[in-house]
mmCIF file of C-alpha atoms and ligand atoms in Angstrom:
data_model
loop_
_atom_site.group_PDB
_atom_site.id
_atom_site.type_symbol
_atom_site.label_atom_id
_atom_site.label_comp_id
_atom_site.label_asym_id
_atom_site.label_seq_id
_atom_site.Cartn_x
_atom_site.Cartn_y
_atom_site.Cartn_z
ATOM 1 C CA MET I 1 1.992 -47.891 56.675
ATOM 2 C CA ASN I 2 2.881 -50.137 59.617
ATOM 3 C CA PRO I 3 6.020 -49.323 61.627
ATOM 4 C CA PHE I 4 9.090 -51.322 60.573
ATOM 5 C CA ARG I 5 12.810 -51.502 61.316
ATOM 6 C CA TYR I 6 15.408 -50.815 58.585
ATOM 7 C CA GLU I 7 18.871 -52.417 58.502
ATOM 8 C CA ARG I 8 21.537 -52.186 55.817
ATOM 9 C CA ALA I 9 23.300 -55.540 55.422
ATOM 10 C CA SER I 10 27.116 -55.353 55.480
ATOM 11 C CA ASP I 11 27.567 -58.667 53.648
ATOM 12 C CA ALA I 12 25.464 -61.469 52.192
ATOM 13 C CA SER I 13 25.954 -63.964 55.031
ATOM 14 C CA THR I 14 24.871 -61.382 57.598
ATOM 15 C CA ALA I 15 21.811 -60.525 55.504
ATOM 16 C CA VAL I 16 20.805 -64.196 55.313
ATOM 17 C CA ALA I 17 21.376 -64.725 59.049
ATOM 18 C CA MET I 18 19.347 -61.603 59.913
ATOM 19 C CA LEU I 19 16.375 -62.641 57.805
ATOM 20 C CA GLY I 20 16.594 -66.222 59.075
ATOM 21 C CA GLN I 21 15.937 -64.872 62.570
ATOM 22 C CA ALA I 22 13.075 -62.581 61.514
ATOM 23 C CA SER I 23 10.060 -64.500 60.208
ATOM 24 C CA GLY I 24 8.271 -61.209 59.505
ATOM 25 C CA GLY I 25 11.205 -59.617 57.675
ATOM 26 C CA ALA I 26 12.036 -59.060 54.006
ATOM 27 C CA PHE I 27 15.012 -58.134 51.853
ATOM 28 C CA LEU I 28 14.844 -54.715 50.209
ATOM 29 C CA GLY I 29 16.189 -54.119 46.693
ATOM 30 C CA GLY I 30 15.203 -50.883 44.971
ATOM 31 C CA GLY I 31 11.904 -50.895 46.873
ATOM 32 C CA THR I 32 9.855 -50.052 43.775
ATOM 33 C CA ASN I 33 7.462 -52.948 44.371
ATOM 34 C CA LEU I 34 7.823 -53.812 48.053
ATOM 35 C CA VAL I 35 7.428 -50.255 49.335
ATOM 36 C CA ASP I 36 4.338 -49.750 47.155
ATOM 37 C CA LEU I 37 2.820 -52.923 48.637
ATOM 38 C CA MET I 38 3.680 -51.707 52.145
ATOM 39 C CA LYS I 39 1.886 -48.412 51.489
ATOM 40 C CA LEU I 40 -1.173 -50.363 50.314
ATOM 41 C CA GLY I 41 -1.079 -52.596 53.413
ATOM 42 C CA VAL I 42 -0.540 -55.705 51.261
ATOM 43 C CA ALA I 43 2.946 -56.325 52.701
ATOM 44 C CA GLN I 44 3.666 -55.660 56.362
ATOM 45 C CA PRO I 45 7.288 -56.615 57.057
ATOM 46 C CA GLN I 46 8.512 -55.714 60.546
ATOM 47 C CA LEU I 47 12.143 -55.637 59.367
ATOM 48 C CA LEU I 48 13.593 -54.514 56.035
ATOM 49 C CA ILE I 49 17.129 -55.696 55.274
ATOM 50 C CA ASP I 50 18.572 -53.535 52.520
ATOM 51 C CA VAL I 51 20.595 -55.729 50.142
ATOM 52 C CA SER I 52 20.909 -53.187 47.334
ATOM 53 C CA HIS I 53 24.403 -52.132 48.485
ATOM 54 C CA LEU I 54 25.902 -55.620 48.614
ATOM 55 C CA PRO I 55 28.747 -56.140 46.085
ATOM 56 C CA TYR I 56 26.503 -57.745 43.481
ATOM 57 C CA ASN I 57 26.308 -54.760 41.167
ATOM 58 C CA ARG I 58 28.431 -56.031 38.268
ATOM 59 C CA VAL I 59 27.841 -57.769 34.958
ATOM 60 C CA GLU I 60 30.811 -60.109 34.429
ATOM 61 C CA LEU I 61 31.953 -62.227 31.503
ATOM 62 C CA LEU I 62 33.193 -65.532 32.952
ATOM 63 C CA SER I 63 36.027 -67.682 31.563
ATOM 64 C CA ASP I 64 33.569 -70.338 30.296
ATOM 65 C CA GLY I 65 31.831 -67.698 28.162
ATOM 66 C CA SER I 66 28.757 -67.302 30.350
ATOM 67 C CA VAL I 67 27.681 -63.994 31.879
ATOM 68 C CA ARG I 68 27.090 -63.402 35.577
ATOM 69 C CA ILE I 69 24.582 -60.655 36.426
ATOM 70 C CA GLY I 70 24.773 -59.553 40.067
ATOM 71 C CA ALA I 71 21.438 -59.422 41.904
ATOM 72 C CA ALA I 72 21.931 -55.741 42.753
ATOM 73 C CA VAL I 73 22.517 -54.641 39.133
ATOM 74 C CA ARG I 74 19.907 -51.992 38.343
ATOM 75 C CA ASN I 75 17.573 -52.661 35.418
ATOM 76 C CA SER I 76 18.840 -49.535 33.564
ATOM 77 C CA ASP I 77 22.477 -50.595 33.936
ATOM 78 C CA LEU I 78 21.694 -54.109 32.755
ATOM 79 C CA ALA I 79 19.828 -52.870 29.683
ATOM 80 C CA ALA I 80 22.728 -50.531 28.809
ATOM 81 C CA ASP I 81 25.534 -53.036 29.415
ATOM 82 C CA ARG I 82 27.599 -53.647 26.227
ATOM 83 C CA THR I 83 27.910 -57.396 26.767
ATOM 84 C CA ILE I 84 24.187 -57.771 27.351
ATOM 85 C CA ARG I 85 23.299 -55.628 24.358
ATOM 86 C CA SER I 86 25.560 -57.558 22.000
ATOM 87 C CA ARG I 87 24.995 -61.104 23.307
ATOM 88 C CA TYR I 88 21.463 -61.015 24.635
ATOM 89 C CA PRO I 89 19.670 -58.159 22.829
ATOM 90 C CA MET I 90 16.299 -59.686 23.767
ATOM 91 C CA LEU I 91 17.153 -59.189 27.445
ATOM 92 C CA ALA I 92 17.997 -55.514 26.912
ATOM 93 C CA GLN I 93 14.805 -55.055 24.885
ATOM 94 C CA ALA I 94 12.652 -56.798 27.500
ATOM 95 C CA LEU I 95 14.053 -54.559 30.230
ATOM 96 C CA LEU I 96 13.469 -51.407 28.223
ATOM 97 C CA ALA I 97 9.872 -52.515 27.534
ATOM 98 C CA GLY I 98 9.119 -52.437 31.257
ATOM 99 C CA ALA I 99 8.184 -49.671 33.696
ATOM 100 C CA SER I 100 9.810 -46.234 33.195
ATOM 101 C CA GLY I 101 13.352 -44.852 33.183
ATOM 102 C CA GLN I 102 13.029 -43.673 36.782
ATOM 103 C CA LEU I 103 11.801 -47.077 37.982
ATOM 104 C CA ARG I 104 14.460 -48.957 36.024
ATOM 105 C CA ASN I 105 17.134 -46.752 37.610
ATOM 106 C CA LEU I 106 16.123 -48.134 41.024
ATOM 107 C CA ALA I 107 14.823 -51.638 40.279
ATOM 108 C CA THR I 108 17.324 -54.454 40.828
ATOM 109 C CA THR I 109 17.730 -57.793 39.071
ATOM 110 C CA GLY I 110 16.828 -59.766 42.208
ATOM 111 C CA GLY I 111 13.834 -57.586 43.037
ATOM 112 C CA ASN I 112 12.500 -57.716 39.495
ATOM 113 C CA LEU I 113 12.328 -61.521 39.620
ATOM 114 C CA LEU I 114 10.415 -61.351 42.907
ATOM 115 C CA GLN I 115 7.975 -58.538 42.182
ATOM 116 C CA ARG I 116 4.392 -59.592 42.930
ATOM 117 C CA THR I 117 1.422 -59.853 40.608
ATOM 118 C CA ARG I 118 -0.405 -56.737 39.510
ATOM 119 C CA CYS I 119 -3.825 -58.397 39.864
ATOM 120 C CA VAL I 120 -6.009 -55.522 41.122
ATOM 121 C CA TYR I 121 -7.633 -57.655 43.858
ATOM 122 C CA PHE I 122 -4.242 -58.678 45.237
ATOM 123 C CA GLN I 123 -3.386 -54.989 45.631
ATOM 124 C CA ASP I 124 -6.688 -54.069 47.307
ATOM 125 C CA ILE I 125 -6.887 -55.231 50.933
ATOM 126 C CA SER I 126 -10.631 -54.554 51.054
ATOM 127 C CA LYS I 127 -11.141 -57.483 48.607
ATOM 128 C CA PRO I 128 -10.684 -61.227 49.099
ATOM 129 C CA CYS I 129 -7.654 -62.791 47.399
ATOM 130 C CA ASN I 130 -6.240 -66.298 47.854
ATOM 131 C CA LYS I 131 -2.722 -65.134 47.072
ATOM 132 C CA ARG I 132 -2.788 -62.473 49.785
ATOM 133 C CA GLU I 133 -5.034 -64.321 52.223
ATOM 134 C CA PRO I 134 -5.254 -68.074 51.479
ATOM 135 C CA GLY I 135 -8.808 -69.423 51.542
ATOM 136 C CA SER I 136 -10.501 -66.037 51.107
ATOM 137 C CA GLY I 137 -11.441 -66.543 47.433
ATOM 138 C CA CYS I 138 -10.501 -65.332 43.964
ATOM 139 C CA PRO I 139 -12.728 -62.509 42.679
ATOM 140 C CA ALA I 140 -10.616 -62.223 39.511
ATOM 141 C CA ARG I 141 -12.077 -65.450 38.120
ATOM 142 C CA GLU I 142 -15.456 -63.770 37.559
ATOM 143 C CA GLY I 143 -14.337 -60.154 37.815
ATOM 144 C CA TYR I 144 -11.599 -58.015 36.224
ATOM 145 C CA HIS I 145 -8.960 -60.347 34.801
ATOM 146 C CA ARG I 146 -7.372 -58.514 31.921
ATOM 147 C CA ASN I 147 -3.698 -59.609 31.594
ATOM 148 C CA LEU I 148 -4.265 -62.582 33.904
ATOM 149 C CA ALA I 149 -3.654 -66.238 33.024
ATOM 150 C CA ILE I 150 -5.205 -68.340 30.274
ATOM 151 C CA LEU I 151 -2.702 -71.184 30.674
ATOM 152 C CA GLY I 152 -1.436 -72.496 34.010
ATOM 153 C CA ALA I 153 -4.259 -70.991 36.079
ATOM 154 C CA SER I 154 -5.965 -72.886 38.899
ATOM 155 C CA GLU I 155 -9.312 -72.799 40.702
ATOM 156 C CA ALA I 156 -7.580 -70.830 43.449
ATOM 157 C CA CYS I 157 -5.803 -68.159 41.382
ATOM 158 C CA VAL I 158 -5.423 -66.891 37.812
ATOM 159 C CA ALA I 159 -2.641 -64.372 38.450
ATOM 160 C CA THR I 160 0.362 -63.904 36.162
ATOM 161 C CA HIS I 161 3.882 -62.819 37.017
ATOM 162 C CA PRO I 162 4.520 -59.326 35.660
ATOM 163 C CA SER I 163 8.289 -59.393 34.996
ATOM 164 C CA ASP I 164 9.253 -58.707 31.374
ATOM 165 C CA MET I 165 12.893 -59.430 32.228
ATOM 166 C CA ALA I 166 12.054 -62.914 33.521
ATOM 167 C CA VAL I 167 10.476 -63.902 30.191
ATOM 168 C CA ALA I 168 13.705 -63.126 28.318
ATOM 169 C CA LEU I 169 15.802 -64.902 30.959
ATOM 170 C CA VAL I 170 13.641 -68.040 30.694
ATOM 171 C CA ALA I 171 14.156 -68.037 26.911
ATOM 172 C CA LEU I 172 17.912 -67.725 27.529
ATOM 173 C CA ASP I 173 17.951 -70.756 29.908
ATOM 174 C CA ALA I 174 19.274 -68.582 32.724
ATOM 175 C CA VAL I 175 19.891 -69.972 36.219
ATOM 176 C CA ILE I 176 19.636 -68.200 39.566
ATOM 177 C CA ARG I 177 22.295 -68.367 42.284
ATOM 178 C CA VAL I 178 20.898 -68.281 45.789
ATOM 179 C CA LEU I 179 22.512 -68.068 49.231
ATOM 180 C CA GLY I 180 20.479 -69.403 52.134
ATOM 181 C CA PRO I 181 20.903 -70.615 55.711
ATOM 182 C CA ASN I 182 22.037 -74.017 54.318
ATOM 183 C CA GLY I 183 24.536 -72.585 51.842
ATOM 184 C CA GLU I 184 24.395 -71.900 48.112
ATOM 185 C CA ARG I 185 22.205 -73.472 45.468
ATOM 186 C CA THR I 186 21.323 -72.950 41.821
ATOM 187 C CA ILE I 187 17.766 -72.857 40.463
ATOM 188 C CA PRO I 188 16.997 -72.895 36.712
ATOM 189 C CA LEU I 189 14.741 -69.955 35.949
ATOM 190 C CA THR I 190 12.305 -72.350 34.235
ATOM 191 C CA ASP I 191 11.695 -73.927 37.676
ATOM 192 C CA PHE I 192 11.833 -70.731 39.727
ATOM 193 C CA HIS I 193 8.314 -69.279 39.403
ATOM 194 C CA ARG I 194 5.497 -71.580 40.559
ATOM 195 C CA LEU I 195 2.099 -72.037 38.975
ATOM 196 C CA PRO I 196 -0.563 -71.036 41.523
ATOM 197 C CA GLY I 197 -2.030 -74.538 42.039
ATOM 198 C CA ASP I 198 -3.618 -74.743 45.469
ATOM 199 C CA GLU I 199 -0.857 -72.640 47.086
ATOM 200 C CA PRO I 200 -1.109 -69.324 45.220
ATOM 201 C CA GLN I 201 0.510 -67.496 48.146
ATOM 202 C CA ARG I 202 3.860 -69.032 47.079
ATOM 203 C CA ASP I 203 5.120 -67.282 43.941
ATOM 204 C CA THR I 204 8.520 -68.987 43.655
ATOM 205 C CA MET I 205 10.643 -71.891 44.852
ATOM 206 C CA LEU I 206 12.644 -69.551 47.108
ATOM 207 C CA GLU I 207 12.513 -70.348 50.843
ATOM 208 C CA HIS I 208 12.286 -67.678 53.523
ATOM 209 C CA GLY I 209 15.763 -66.288 54.229
ATOM 210 C CA GLU I 210 17.235 -67.150 50.823
ATOM 211 C CA LEU I 211 19.002 -64.311 49.029
ATOM 212 C CA ILE I 212 19.358 -64.117 45.257
ATOM 213 C CA THR I 213 22.993 -63.263 44.583
ATOM 214 C CA ALA I 214 23.200 -63.553 40.790
ATOM 215 C CA VAL I 215 21.669 -64.682 37.525
ATOM 216 C CA LEU I 216 23.843 -66.676 35.116
ATOM 217 C CA CYS I 217 23.291 -66.671 31.352
ATOM 218 C CA ARG I 218 25.055 -69.204 29.183
ATOM 219 C CA LEU I 219 26.834 -68.467 25.932
ATOM 220 C CA PRO I 220 24.102 -67.977 23.347
ATOM 221 C CA ARG I 221 23.873 -70.515 20.546
ATOM 222 C CA GLN I 222 25.828 -69.482 17.440
ATOM 223 C CA SER I 223 22.616 -68.953 15.484
ATOM 224 C CA MET I 224 21.396 -66.409 18.047
ATOM 225 C CA LEU I 225 24.738 -64.561 17.912
ATOM 226 C CA LEU I 226 24.542 -64.362 14.112
ATOM 227 C CA ARG I 227 21.003 -62.952 14.238
ATOM 228 C CA ALA I 228 21.991 -60.310 16.841
HETATM 229 C C1 FAD N 301 4.357 -47.999 37.848
HETATM 230 C C2 FAD N 301 5.134 -49.271 37.670
HETATM 231 C C3 FAD N 301 5.187 -49.861 36.408
HETATM 232 C C4 FAD N 301 5.910 -51.049 36.233
HETATM 233 N N1 FAD N 301 5.951 -51.606 34.986
HETATM 234 C C5 FAD N 301 6.654 -52.769 34.796
HETATM 235 C C6 FAD N 301 6.696 -53.401 33.536
HETATM 236 O O1 FAD N 301 6.107 -52.927 32.555
HETATM 237 N N2 FAD N 301 7.407 -54.544 33.416
HETATM 238 C C7 FAD N 301 8.079 -55.100 34.488
HETATM 239 O O2 FAD N 301 8.724 -56.143 34.331
HETATM 240 N N3 FAD N 301 8.044 -54.523 35.693
HETATM 241 C C8 FAD N 301 7.354 -53.380 35.862
HETATM 242 N N4 FAD N 301 7.308 -52.793 37.102
HETATM 243 C C9 FAD N 301 7.878 -53.493 38.230
HETATM 244 C C10 FAD N 301 9.311 -53.150 38.495
HETATM 245 O O3 FAD N 301 10.094 -53.682 37.466
HETATM 246 C C11 FAD N 301 9.617 -53.811 39.822
HETATM 247 O O4 FAD N 301 8.977 -53.023 40.814
HETATM 248 C C12 FAD N 301 11.072 -53.888 40.118
HETATM 249 O O5 FAD N 301 11.766 -54.648 39.150
HETATM 250 C C13 FAD N 301 11.310 -54.534 41.475
HETATM 251 O O6 FAD N 301 12.686 -54.415 41.765
HETATM 252 P P1 FAD N 301 13.161 -53.787 43.163
HETATM 253 O O7 FAD N 301 14.633 -53.963 43.220
HETATM 254 O O8 FAD N 301 12.638 -52.402 43.337
HETATM 255 O O9 FAD N 301 12.437 -54.785 44.166
HETATM 256 P P2 FAD N 301 11.891 -54.525 45.638
HETATM 257 O O10 FAD N 301 10.607 -53.783 45.568
HETATM 258 O O11 FAD N 301 12.959 -53.977 46.513
HETATM 259 O O12 FAD N 301 11.640 -56.034 46.092
HETATM 260 C C14 FAD N 301 10.708 -56.869 45.433
HETATM 261 C C15 FAD N 301 10.756 -58.236 46.138
HETATM 262 O O13 FAD N 301 12.016 -58.849 45.957
HETATM 263 C C16 FAD N 301 12.611 -59.192 47.209
HETATM 264 N N5 FAD N 301 14.059 -59.046 46.998
HETATM 265 C C17 FAD N 301 14.709 -57.951 46.497
HETATM 266 N N6 FAD N 301 16.002 -58.248 46.267
HETATM 267 C C18 FAD N 301 16.180 -59.542 46.643
HETATM 268 C C19 FAD N 301 17.302 -60.454 46.633
HETATM 269 N N7 FAD N 301 18.521 -60.093 46.177
HETATM 270 N N8 FAD N 301 17.123 -61.723 47.077
HETATM 271 C C20 FAD N 301 15.904 -62.126 47.544
HETATM 272 N N9 FAD N 301 14.815 -61.314 47.583
HETATM 273 C C21 FAD N 301 14.964 -60.049 47.111
HETATM 274 C C22 FAD N 301 11.989 -58.246 48.209
HETATM 275 O O14 FAD N 301 11.979 -58.791 49.521
HETATM 276 C C23 FAD N 301 10.558 -58.133 47.655
HETATM 277 O O15 FAD N 301 9.803 -59.239 48.073
HETATM 278 C C24 FAD N 301 6.604 -51.618 37.319
HETATM 279 C C25 FAD N 301 6.569 -51.000 38.582
HETATM 280 C C26 FAD N 301 5.825 -49.854 38.757
HETATM 281 C C27 FAD N 301 5.795 -49.220 40.128
HETATM 282 S S1 SF4 N 302 -6.068 -64.093 40.548
HETATM 283 FE FE1 SF4 N 302 -4.794 -64.631 42.307
HETATM 284 S S2 SF4 N 302 -3.995 -62.651 42.930
HETATM 285 FE FE2 SF4 N 302 -5.842 -62.217 41.706
HETATM 286 S S3 SF4 N 302 -7.612 -62.223 43.115
HETATM 287 FE FE3 SF4 N 302 -7.383 -64.304 42.377
HETATM 288 S S4 SF4 N 302 -6.136 -65.244 43.990
HETATM 289 FE FE4 SF4 N 302 -5.828 -63.065 44.181
#
């Protein structure tokens, strides 16, 4: 693993400012994906800014009936939350379908949305991969591509995003709250993950330095509540 610096952010604005000044830095959630990729040499951040202790660890029912999920809420806590289980059972089920209890205890909501593909060539730095190294090629097209894309693939990349949670959130019309150097913005989850196109190295619409602070789920339609 390459040497790197570790900082724990005291607040969100400081975290955003720190990453804005470090082009080779990255936010750290539970580390269950990023640290693995660092061990494999796929990711080589020089600075890790730990955002898992920021005050975004609550699931809140808002006055307009929607639910705000903080970006630092752990996957286990989200799946066990009473509001989530009663209003959005598909979200709890999707979370529990993923990874293992130990991983879910660490994995955060923000980190889960930004985990990288599990394409075997992406994770192997001895192989070419357009997502990891643009222009180097895509061996998955002719090689091992189980669980990769049938729809939405491109000549450059056929990778899929591995988050089970994201699929449920897309079905629930969730939106993502982001804080960046230019302030706050909201991104519908349907627009958040990019198809690979000819820029497979870009997984999402997030810009460098932008921090996910929360995910917002609207009140489910009455029919969904009755089914639950
Ligand atoms: C063995 C194994 C099996 C797995 N199986 C499944 C599965 O079946 N289904 C599934 O969905 N997932 C699965 N996962 C993936 C797991 O869910 C993710 O590793 C986890 O959700 C990532 O969350 P994290 O908080 O640890 O992210 P990290 O590893 O800390 O970060 C991931 C990315 O998010 C960025 N980031 C983190 N927080 C923020 C933030 N607030 N704002 C902006 N950027 C941020 C980091 O910079 C990094 O790029 C598996 C993982 C492993 C290791
Ligand atoms: S499918 Fe994408 S991630 Fe996998 S080898 Fe091809 S370019 Fe890389």
